[in-house]
PDB file of C-alpha atoms in Angstrom:
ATOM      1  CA  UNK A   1     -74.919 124.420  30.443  1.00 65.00           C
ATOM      2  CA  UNK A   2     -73.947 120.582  30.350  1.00 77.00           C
ATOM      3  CA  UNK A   3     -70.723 119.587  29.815  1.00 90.00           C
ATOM      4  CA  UNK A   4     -69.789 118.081  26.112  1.00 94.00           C
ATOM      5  CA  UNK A   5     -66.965 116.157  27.931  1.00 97.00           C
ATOM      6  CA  UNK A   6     -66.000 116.262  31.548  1.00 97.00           C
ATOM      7  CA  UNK A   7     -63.091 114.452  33.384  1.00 98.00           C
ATOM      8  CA  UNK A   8     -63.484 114.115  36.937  1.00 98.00           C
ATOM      9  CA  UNK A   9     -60.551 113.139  39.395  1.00 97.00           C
ATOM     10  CA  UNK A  10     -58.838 111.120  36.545  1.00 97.00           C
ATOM     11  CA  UNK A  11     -55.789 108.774  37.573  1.00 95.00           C
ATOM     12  CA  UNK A  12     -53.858 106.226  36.296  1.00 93.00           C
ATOM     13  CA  UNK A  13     -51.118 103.955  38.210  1.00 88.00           C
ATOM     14  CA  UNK A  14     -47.708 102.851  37.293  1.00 80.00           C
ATOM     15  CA  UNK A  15     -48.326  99.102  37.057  1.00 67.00           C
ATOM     16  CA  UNK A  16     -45.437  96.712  38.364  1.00 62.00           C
ATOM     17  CA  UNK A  17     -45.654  93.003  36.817  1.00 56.00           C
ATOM     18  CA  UNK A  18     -47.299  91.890  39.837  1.00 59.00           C
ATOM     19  CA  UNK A  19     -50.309  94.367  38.759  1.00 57.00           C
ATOM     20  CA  UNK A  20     -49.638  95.937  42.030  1.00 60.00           C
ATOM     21  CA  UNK A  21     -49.497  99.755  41.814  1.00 52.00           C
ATOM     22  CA  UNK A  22     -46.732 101.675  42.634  1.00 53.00           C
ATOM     23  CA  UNK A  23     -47.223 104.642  44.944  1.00 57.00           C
ATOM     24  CA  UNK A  24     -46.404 107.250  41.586  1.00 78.00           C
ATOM     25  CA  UNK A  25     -48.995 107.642  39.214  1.00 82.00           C
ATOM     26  CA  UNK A  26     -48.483 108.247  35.289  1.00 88.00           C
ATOM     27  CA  UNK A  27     -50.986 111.363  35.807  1.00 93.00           C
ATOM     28  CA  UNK A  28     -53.618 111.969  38.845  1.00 94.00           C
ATOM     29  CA  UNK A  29     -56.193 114.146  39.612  1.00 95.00           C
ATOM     30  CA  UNK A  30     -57.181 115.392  36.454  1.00 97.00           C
ATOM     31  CA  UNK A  31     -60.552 117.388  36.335  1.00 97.00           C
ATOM     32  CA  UNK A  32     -61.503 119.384  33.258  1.00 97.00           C
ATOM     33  CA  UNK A  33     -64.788 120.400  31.538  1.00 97.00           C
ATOM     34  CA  UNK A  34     -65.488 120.905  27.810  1.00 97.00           C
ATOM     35  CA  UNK A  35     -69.035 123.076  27.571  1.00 95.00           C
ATOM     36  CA  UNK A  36     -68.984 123.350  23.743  1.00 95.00           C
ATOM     37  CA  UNK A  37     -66.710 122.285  20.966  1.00 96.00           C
ATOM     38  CA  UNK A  38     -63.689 123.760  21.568  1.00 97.00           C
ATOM     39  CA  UNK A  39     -59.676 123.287  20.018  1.00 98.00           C
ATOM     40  CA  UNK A  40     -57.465 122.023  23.232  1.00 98.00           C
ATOM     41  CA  UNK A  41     -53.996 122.078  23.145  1.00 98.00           C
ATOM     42  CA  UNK A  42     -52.391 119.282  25.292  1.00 98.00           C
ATOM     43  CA  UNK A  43     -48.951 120.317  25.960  1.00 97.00           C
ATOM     44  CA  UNK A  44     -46.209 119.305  28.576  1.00 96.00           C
ATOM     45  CA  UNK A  45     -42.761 118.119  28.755  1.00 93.00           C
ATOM     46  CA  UNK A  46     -42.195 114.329  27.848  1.00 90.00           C
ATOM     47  CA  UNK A  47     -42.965 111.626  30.601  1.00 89.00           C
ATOM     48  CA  UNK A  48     -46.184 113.393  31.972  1.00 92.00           C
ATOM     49  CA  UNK A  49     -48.755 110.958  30.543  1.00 93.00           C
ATOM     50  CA  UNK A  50     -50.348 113.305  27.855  1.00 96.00           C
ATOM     51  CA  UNK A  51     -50.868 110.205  25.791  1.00 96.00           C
ATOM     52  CA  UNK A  52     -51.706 107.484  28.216  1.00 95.00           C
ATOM     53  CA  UNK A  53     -54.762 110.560  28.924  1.00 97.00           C
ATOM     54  CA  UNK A  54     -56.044 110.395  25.493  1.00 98.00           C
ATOM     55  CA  UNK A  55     -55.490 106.737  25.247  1.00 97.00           C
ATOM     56  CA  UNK A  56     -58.063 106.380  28.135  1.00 97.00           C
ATOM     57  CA  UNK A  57     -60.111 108.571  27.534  1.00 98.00           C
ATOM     58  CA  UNK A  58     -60.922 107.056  24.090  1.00 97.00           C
ATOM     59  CA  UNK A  59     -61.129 103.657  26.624  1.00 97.00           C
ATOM     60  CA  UNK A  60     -57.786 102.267  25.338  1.00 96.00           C
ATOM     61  CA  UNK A  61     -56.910 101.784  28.761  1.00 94.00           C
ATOM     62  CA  UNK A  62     -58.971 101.503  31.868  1.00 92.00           C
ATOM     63  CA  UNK A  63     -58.708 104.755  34.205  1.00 94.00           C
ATOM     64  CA  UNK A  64     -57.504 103.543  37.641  1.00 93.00           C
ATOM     65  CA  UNK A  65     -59.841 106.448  39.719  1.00 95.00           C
ATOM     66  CA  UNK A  66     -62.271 109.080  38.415  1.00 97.00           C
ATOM     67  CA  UNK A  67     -64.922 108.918  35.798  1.00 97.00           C
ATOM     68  CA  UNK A  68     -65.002 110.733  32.292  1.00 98.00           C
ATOM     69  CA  UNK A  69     -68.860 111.631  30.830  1.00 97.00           C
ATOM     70  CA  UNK A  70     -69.811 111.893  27.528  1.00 96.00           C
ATOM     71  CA  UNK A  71     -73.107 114.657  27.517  1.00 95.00           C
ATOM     72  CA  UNK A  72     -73.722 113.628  30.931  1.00 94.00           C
ATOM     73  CA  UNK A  73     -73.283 110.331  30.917  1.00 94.00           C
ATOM     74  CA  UNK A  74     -70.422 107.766  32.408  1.00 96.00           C
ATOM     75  CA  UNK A  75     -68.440 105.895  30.051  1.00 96.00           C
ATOM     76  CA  UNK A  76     -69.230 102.732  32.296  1.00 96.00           C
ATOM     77  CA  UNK A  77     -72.601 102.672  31.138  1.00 95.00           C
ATOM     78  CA  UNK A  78     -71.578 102.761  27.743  1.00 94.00           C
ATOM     79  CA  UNK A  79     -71.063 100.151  24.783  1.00 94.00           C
ATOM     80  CA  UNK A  80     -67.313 100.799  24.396  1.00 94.00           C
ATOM     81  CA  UNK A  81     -67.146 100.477  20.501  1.00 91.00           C
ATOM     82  CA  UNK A  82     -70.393 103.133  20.533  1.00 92.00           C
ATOM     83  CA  UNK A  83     -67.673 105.425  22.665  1.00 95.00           C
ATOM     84  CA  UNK A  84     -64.856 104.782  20.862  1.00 93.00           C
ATOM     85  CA  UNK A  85     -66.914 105.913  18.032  1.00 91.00           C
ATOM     86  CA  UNK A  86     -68.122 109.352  19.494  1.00 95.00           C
ATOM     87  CA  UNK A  87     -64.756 110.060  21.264  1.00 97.00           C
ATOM     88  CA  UNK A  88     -61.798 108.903  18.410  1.00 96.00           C
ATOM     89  CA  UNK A  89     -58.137 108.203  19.342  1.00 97.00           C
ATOM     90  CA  UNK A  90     -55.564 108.917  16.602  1.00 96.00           C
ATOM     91  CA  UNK A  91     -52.164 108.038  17.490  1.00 95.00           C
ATOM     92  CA  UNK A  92     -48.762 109.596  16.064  1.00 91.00           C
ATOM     93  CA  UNK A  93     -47.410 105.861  14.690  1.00 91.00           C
ATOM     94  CA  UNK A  94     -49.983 105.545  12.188  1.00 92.00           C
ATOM     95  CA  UNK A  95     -51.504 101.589  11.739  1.00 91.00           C
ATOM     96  CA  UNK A  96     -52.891 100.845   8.195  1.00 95.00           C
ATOM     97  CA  UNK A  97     -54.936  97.832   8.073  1.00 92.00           C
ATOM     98  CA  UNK A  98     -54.102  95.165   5.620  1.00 94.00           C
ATOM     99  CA  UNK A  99     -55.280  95.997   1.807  1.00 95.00           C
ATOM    100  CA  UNK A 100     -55.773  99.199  -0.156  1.00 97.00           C
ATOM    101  CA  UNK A 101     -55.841 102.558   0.745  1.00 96.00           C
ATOM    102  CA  UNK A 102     -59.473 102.152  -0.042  1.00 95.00           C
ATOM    103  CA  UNK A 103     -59.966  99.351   1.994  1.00 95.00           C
ATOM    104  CA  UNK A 104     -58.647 101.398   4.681  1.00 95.00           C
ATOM    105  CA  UNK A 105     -61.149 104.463   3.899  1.00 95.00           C
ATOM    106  CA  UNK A 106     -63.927 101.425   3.867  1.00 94.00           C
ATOM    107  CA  UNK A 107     -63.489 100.032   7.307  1.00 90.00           C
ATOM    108  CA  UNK A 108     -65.825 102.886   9.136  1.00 84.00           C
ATOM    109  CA  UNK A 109     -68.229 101.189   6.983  1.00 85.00           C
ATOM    110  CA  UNK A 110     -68.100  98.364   7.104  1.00 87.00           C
ATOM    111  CA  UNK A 111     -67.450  98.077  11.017  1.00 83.00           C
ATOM    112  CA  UNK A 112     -70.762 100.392  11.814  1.00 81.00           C
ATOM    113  CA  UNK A 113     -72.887  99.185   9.088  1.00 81.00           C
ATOM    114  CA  UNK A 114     -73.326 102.495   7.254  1.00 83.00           C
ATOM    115  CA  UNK A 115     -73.174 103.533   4.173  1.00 88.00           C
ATOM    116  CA  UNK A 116     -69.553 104.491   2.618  1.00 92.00           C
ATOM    117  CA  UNK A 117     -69.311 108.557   1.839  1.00 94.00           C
ATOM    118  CA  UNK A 118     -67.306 108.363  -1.188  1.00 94.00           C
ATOM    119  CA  UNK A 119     -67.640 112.165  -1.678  1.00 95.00           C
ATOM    120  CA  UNK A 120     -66.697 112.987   2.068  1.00 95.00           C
ATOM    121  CA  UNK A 121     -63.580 110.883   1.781  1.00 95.00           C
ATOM    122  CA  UNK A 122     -62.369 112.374  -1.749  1.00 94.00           C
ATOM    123  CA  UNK A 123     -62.757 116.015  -0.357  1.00 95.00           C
ATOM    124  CA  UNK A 124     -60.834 114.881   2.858  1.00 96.00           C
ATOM    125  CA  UNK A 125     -58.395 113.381   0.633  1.00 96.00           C
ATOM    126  CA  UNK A 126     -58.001 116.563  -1.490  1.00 95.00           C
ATOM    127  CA  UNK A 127     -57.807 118.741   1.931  1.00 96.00           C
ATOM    128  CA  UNK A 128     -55.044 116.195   2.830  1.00 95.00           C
ATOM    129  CA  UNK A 129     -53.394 117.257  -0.611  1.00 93.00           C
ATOM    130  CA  UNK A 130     -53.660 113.597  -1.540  1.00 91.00           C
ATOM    131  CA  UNK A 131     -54.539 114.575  -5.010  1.00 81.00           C
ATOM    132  CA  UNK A 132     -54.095 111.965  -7.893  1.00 83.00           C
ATOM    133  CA  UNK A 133     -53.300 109.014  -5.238  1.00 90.00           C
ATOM    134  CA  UNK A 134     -54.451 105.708  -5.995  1.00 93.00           C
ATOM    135  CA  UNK A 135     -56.421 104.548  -4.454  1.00 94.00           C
ATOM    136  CA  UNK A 136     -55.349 100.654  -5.052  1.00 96.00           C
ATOM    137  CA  UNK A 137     -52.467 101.038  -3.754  1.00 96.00           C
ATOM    138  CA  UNK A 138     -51.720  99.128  -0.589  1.00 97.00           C
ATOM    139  CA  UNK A 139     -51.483 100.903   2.553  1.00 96.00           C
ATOM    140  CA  UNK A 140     -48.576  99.117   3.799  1.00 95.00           C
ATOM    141  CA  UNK A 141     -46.309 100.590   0.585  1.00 96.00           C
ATOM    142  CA  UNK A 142     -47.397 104.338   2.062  1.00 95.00           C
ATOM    143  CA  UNK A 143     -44.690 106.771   3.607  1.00 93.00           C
ATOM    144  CA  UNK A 144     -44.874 107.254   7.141  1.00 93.00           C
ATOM    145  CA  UNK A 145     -46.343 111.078   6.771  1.00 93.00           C
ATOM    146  CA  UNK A 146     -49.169 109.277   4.059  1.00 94.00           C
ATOM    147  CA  UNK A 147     -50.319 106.590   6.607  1.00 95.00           C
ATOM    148  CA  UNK A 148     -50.311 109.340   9.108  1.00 95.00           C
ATOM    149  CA  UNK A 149     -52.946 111.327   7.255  1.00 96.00           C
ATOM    150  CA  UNK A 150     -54.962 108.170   5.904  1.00 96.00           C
ATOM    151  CA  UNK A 151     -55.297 107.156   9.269  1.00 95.00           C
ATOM    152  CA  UNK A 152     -56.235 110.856  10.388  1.00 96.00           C
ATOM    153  CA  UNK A 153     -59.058 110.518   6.988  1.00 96.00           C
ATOM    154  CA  UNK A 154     -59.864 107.258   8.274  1.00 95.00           C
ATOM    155  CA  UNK A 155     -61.049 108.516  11.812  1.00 95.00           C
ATOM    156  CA  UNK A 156     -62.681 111.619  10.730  1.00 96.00           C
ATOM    157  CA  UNK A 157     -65.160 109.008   8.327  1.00 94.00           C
ATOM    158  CA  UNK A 158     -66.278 108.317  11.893  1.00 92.00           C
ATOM    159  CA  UNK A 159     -67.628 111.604  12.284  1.00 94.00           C
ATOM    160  CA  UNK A 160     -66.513 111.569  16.166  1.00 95.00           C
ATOM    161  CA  UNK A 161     -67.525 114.364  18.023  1.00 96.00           C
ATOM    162  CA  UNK A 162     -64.494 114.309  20.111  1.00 98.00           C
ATOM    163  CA  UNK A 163     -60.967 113.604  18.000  1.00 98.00           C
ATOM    164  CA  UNK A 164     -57.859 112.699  20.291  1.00 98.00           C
ATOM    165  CA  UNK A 165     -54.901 113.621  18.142  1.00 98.00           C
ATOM    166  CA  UNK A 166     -51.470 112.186  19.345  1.00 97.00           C
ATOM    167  CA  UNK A 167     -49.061 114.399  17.710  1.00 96.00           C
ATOM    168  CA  UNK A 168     -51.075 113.774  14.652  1.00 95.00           C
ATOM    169  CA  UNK A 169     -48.394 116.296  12.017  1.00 95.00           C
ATOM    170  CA  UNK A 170     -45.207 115.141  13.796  1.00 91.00           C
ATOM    171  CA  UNK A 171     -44.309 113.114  10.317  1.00 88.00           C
ATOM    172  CA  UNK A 172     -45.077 115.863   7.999  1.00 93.00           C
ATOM    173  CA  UNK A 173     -43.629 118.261   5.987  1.00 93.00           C
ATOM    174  CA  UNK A 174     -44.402 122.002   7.100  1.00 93.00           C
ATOM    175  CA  UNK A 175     -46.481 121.906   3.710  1.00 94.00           C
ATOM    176  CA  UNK A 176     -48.573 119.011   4.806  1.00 94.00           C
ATOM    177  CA  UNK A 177     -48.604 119.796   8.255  1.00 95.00           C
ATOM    178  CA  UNK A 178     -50.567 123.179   7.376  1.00 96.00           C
ATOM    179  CA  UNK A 179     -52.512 121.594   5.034  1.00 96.00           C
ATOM    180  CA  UNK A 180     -53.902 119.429   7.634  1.00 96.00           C
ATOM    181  CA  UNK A 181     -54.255 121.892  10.438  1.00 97.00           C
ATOM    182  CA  UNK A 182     -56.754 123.848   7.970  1.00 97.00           C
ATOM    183  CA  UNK A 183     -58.094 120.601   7.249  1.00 97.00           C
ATOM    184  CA  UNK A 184     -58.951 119.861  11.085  1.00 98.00           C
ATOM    185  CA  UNK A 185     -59.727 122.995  12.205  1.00 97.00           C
ATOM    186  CA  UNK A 186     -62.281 123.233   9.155  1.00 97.00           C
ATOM    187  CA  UNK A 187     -63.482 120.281  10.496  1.00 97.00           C
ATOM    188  CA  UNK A 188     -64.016 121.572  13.976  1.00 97.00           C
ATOM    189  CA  UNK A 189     -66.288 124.380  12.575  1.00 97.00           C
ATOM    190  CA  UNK A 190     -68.475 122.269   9.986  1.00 96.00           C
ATOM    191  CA  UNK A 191     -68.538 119.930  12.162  1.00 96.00           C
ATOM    192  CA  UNK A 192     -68.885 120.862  15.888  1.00 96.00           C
ATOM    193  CA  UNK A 193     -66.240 118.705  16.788  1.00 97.00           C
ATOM    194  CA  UNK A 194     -63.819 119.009  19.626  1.00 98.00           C
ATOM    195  CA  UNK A 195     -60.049 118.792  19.564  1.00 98.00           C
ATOM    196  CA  UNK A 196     -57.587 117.943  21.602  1.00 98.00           C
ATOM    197  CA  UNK A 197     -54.165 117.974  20.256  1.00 97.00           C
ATOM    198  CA  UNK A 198     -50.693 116.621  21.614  1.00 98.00           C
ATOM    199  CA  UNK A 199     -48.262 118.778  20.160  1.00 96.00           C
ATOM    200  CA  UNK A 200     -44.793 119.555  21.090  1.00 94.00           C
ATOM    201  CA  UNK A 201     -44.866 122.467  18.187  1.00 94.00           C
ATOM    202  CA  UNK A 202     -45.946 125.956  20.159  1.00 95.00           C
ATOM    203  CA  UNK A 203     -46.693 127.804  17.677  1.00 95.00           C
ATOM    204  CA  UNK A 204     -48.581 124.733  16.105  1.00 96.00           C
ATOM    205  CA  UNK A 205     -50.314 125.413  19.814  1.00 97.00           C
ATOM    206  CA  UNK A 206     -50.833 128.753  19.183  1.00 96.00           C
ATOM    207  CA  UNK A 207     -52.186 128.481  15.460  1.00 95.00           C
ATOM    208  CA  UNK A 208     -54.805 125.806  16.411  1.00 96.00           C
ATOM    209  CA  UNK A 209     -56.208 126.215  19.705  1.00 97.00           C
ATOM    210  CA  UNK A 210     -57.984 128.296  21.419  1.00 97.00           C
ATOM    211  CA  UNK A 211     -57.529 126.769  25.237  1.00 98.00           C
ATOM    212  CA  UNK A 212     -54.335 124.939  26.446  1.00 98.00           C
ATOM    213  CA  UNK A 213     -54.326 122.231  28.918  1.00 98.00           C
ATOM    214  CA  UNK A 214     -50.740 122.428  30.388  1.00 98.00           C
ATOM    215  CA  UNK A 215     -49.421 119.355  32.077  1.00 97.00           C
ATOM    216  CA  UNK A 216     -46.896 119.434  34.746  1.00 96.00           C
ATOM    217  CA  UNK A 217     -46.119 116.964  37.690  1.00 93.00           C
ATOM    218  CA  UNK A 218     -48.169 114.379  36.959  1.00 91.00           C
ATOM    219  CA  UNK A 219     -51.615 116.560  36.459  1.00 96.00           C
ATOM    220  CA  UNK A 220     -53.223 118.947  34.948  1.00 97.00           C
ATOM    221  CA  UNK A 221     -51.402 121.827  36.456  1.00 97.00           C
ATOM    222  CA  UNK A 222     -53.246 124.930  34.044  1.00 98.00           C
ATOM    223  CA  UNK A 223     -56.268 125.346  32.106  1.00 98.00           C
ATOM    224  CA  UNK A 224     -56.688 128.605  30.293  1.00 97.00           C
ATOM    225  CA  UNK A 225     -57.590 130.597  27.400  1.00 97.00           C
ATOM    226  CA  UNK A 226     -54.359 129.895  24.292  1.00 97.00           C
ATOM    227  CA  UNK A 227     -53.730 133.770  24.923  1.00 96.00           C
ATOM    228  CA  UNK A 228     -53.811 134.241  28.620  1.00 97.00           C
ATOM    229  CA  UNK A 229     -51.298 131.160  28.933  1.00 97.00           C
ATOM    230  CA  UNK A 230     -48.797 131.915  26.286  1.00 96.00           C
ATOM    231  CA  UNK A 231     -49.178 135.871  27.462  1.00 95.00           C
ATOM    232  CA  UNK A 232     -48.559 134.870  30.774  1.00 94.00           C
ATOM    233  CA  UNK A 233     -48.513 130.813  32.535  1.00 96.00           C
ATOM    234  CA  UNK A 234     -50.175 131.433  35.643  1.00 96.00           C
ATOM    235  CA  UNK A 235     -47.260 128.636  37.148  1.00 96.00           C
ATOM    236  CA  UNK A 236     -44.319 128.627  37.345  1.00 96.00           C
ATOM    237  CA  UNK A 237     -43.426 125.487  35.739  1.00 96.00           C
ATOM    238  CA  UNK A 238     -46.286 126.563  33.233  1.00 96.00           C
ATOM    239  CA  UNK A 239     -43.346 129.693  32.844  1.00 95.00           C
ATOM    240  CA  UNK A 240     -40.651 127.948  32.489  1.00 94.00           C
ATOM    241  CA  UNK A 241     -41.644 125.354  29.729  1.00 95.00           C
ATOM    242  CA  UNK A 242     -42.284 128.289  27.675  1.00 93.00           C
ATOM    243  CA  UNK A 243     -39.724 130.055  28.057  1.00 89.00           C
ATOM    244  CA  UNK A 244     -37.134 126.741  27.301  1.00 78.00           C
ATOM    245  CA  UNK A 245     -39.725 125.531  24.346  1.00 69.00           C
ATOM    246  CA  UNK A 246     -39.136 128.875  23.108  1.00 64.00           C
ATOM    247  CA  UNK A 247     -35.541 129.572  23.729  1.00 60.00           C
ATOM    248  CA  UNK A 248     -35.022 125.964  22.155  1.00 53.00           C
ATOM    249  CA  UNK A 249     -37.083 126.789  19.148  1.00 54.00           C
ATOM    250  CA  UNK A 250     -35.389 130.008  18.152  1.00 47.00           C
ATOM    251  CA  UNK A 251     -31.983 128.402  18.288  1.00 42.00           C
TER     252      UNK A 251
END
């Protein structure tokens, strides 16, 4: 079976001013395949690079070695705003474009020349539990967990068939945060879509994955079934950041 998504031998440096690299990398040798639409995990302590990954691979930033492929196919034979499209970066500071909250829902539009789904956005908006908002209001004026779930809306309009989501609930209440975990992983099945999902929440891990990509030292260190890794990390690193997430989380 061909891959959805495959990384092969991914690395990027640690940059000094002088653009010469420094002999650490922010992550190396990263190699993973996605054969059908799956719900990843990305977890790992802070300082491993989990979001400089998802930043290149929606092509946010260059990859200094290895290749990613969309179906097949290298992103460096690919228009980057047709990538950016399939494979969707949503970051945990939310940015709302000047204008409405409308003119934010809009911009998929008007950027790929299709038509705007009202209906799809007011059902993502209910999902959301955005009921009743208005939708004149400008997006600057939002809270921090409303911009974080516009902008969330406002990448799903793409229809991407591979979301990147950066700590996407980090802003939320628990209520919200639920709210849009049903919302995504509805997504995922309606939709074929594939997640992978910073979180720093375990049991948000648990709840909405169903594979974990643990990263430790610099790498990928495990890739494994949500179960098998939380049952038992097959590293010992991979063992000891859940037993500390855990011990932390109960206290």
């Amino acid at each position: 079976m061909a891959a959805i998504f495959e990384l092969k031998q991914l690395a990027k440096y640690a940059w000094q001013q002088d653009r010469k690299p420094q002999t650490l990398y922010l992550f190396e040798q990263i190699s993973a395949e996605v054969l059908q639409p799956q719900c990843i995990a990305l977890i790992g302590a802070s300082g491993q690079g989990k979001s400089t990954l998802l930043r290149t691979l929606a092509l946010l930033e260059s990859p200094d070695e290895g290749d990613i492929l969309y179906k097949g196919t290298s992103f460096r034979s690919q228009d980057i705003r047709w990538w950016r499209q399939q494979v969707c970066y949503v970051p945990q500071q939310a940015i709302m474009l000047p204008g409405s909250v409308e003119d934010n829902l809009r911009t998929v539009s008007r950027l790929h020349g299709e038509p705007y789904e009202e209906e799809l956005a007011t059902r993502l908006l209910e999902d959301a539990m955005f009921d009743g908002l208005d939708m004149t209001k400008q997006a600057k004026d939002l809270s921090g967990g409303e911009k974080q779930r516009i902008a969330l809306i406002r990448s799903l309009m793409l229809r991407p068939k591979v979301l990147l989501l950066d700590e996407v609930t980090a802003s939320l209440d628990s209520v919200s945060a639920r709210a849009v975990e049903q919302m995504l992983l509805q997504w995922h099945i309606h939709e074929g879509t594939t997640l992978i999902w910073i979180t720093h929440d375990l049991e948000q891990a648990s709840r909405t994955s169903n594979r974990i990509w643990f990263m430790s030292g610099g790498t990928l260190l495990e890739d494994r079934l949500t179960a098998d890794f939380f049952n038992q990390p097959a590293t010992e690193a991979g063992r000891q950041f859940v037993r500390f997430r855990n011990r932390g989380e109960e206290q």
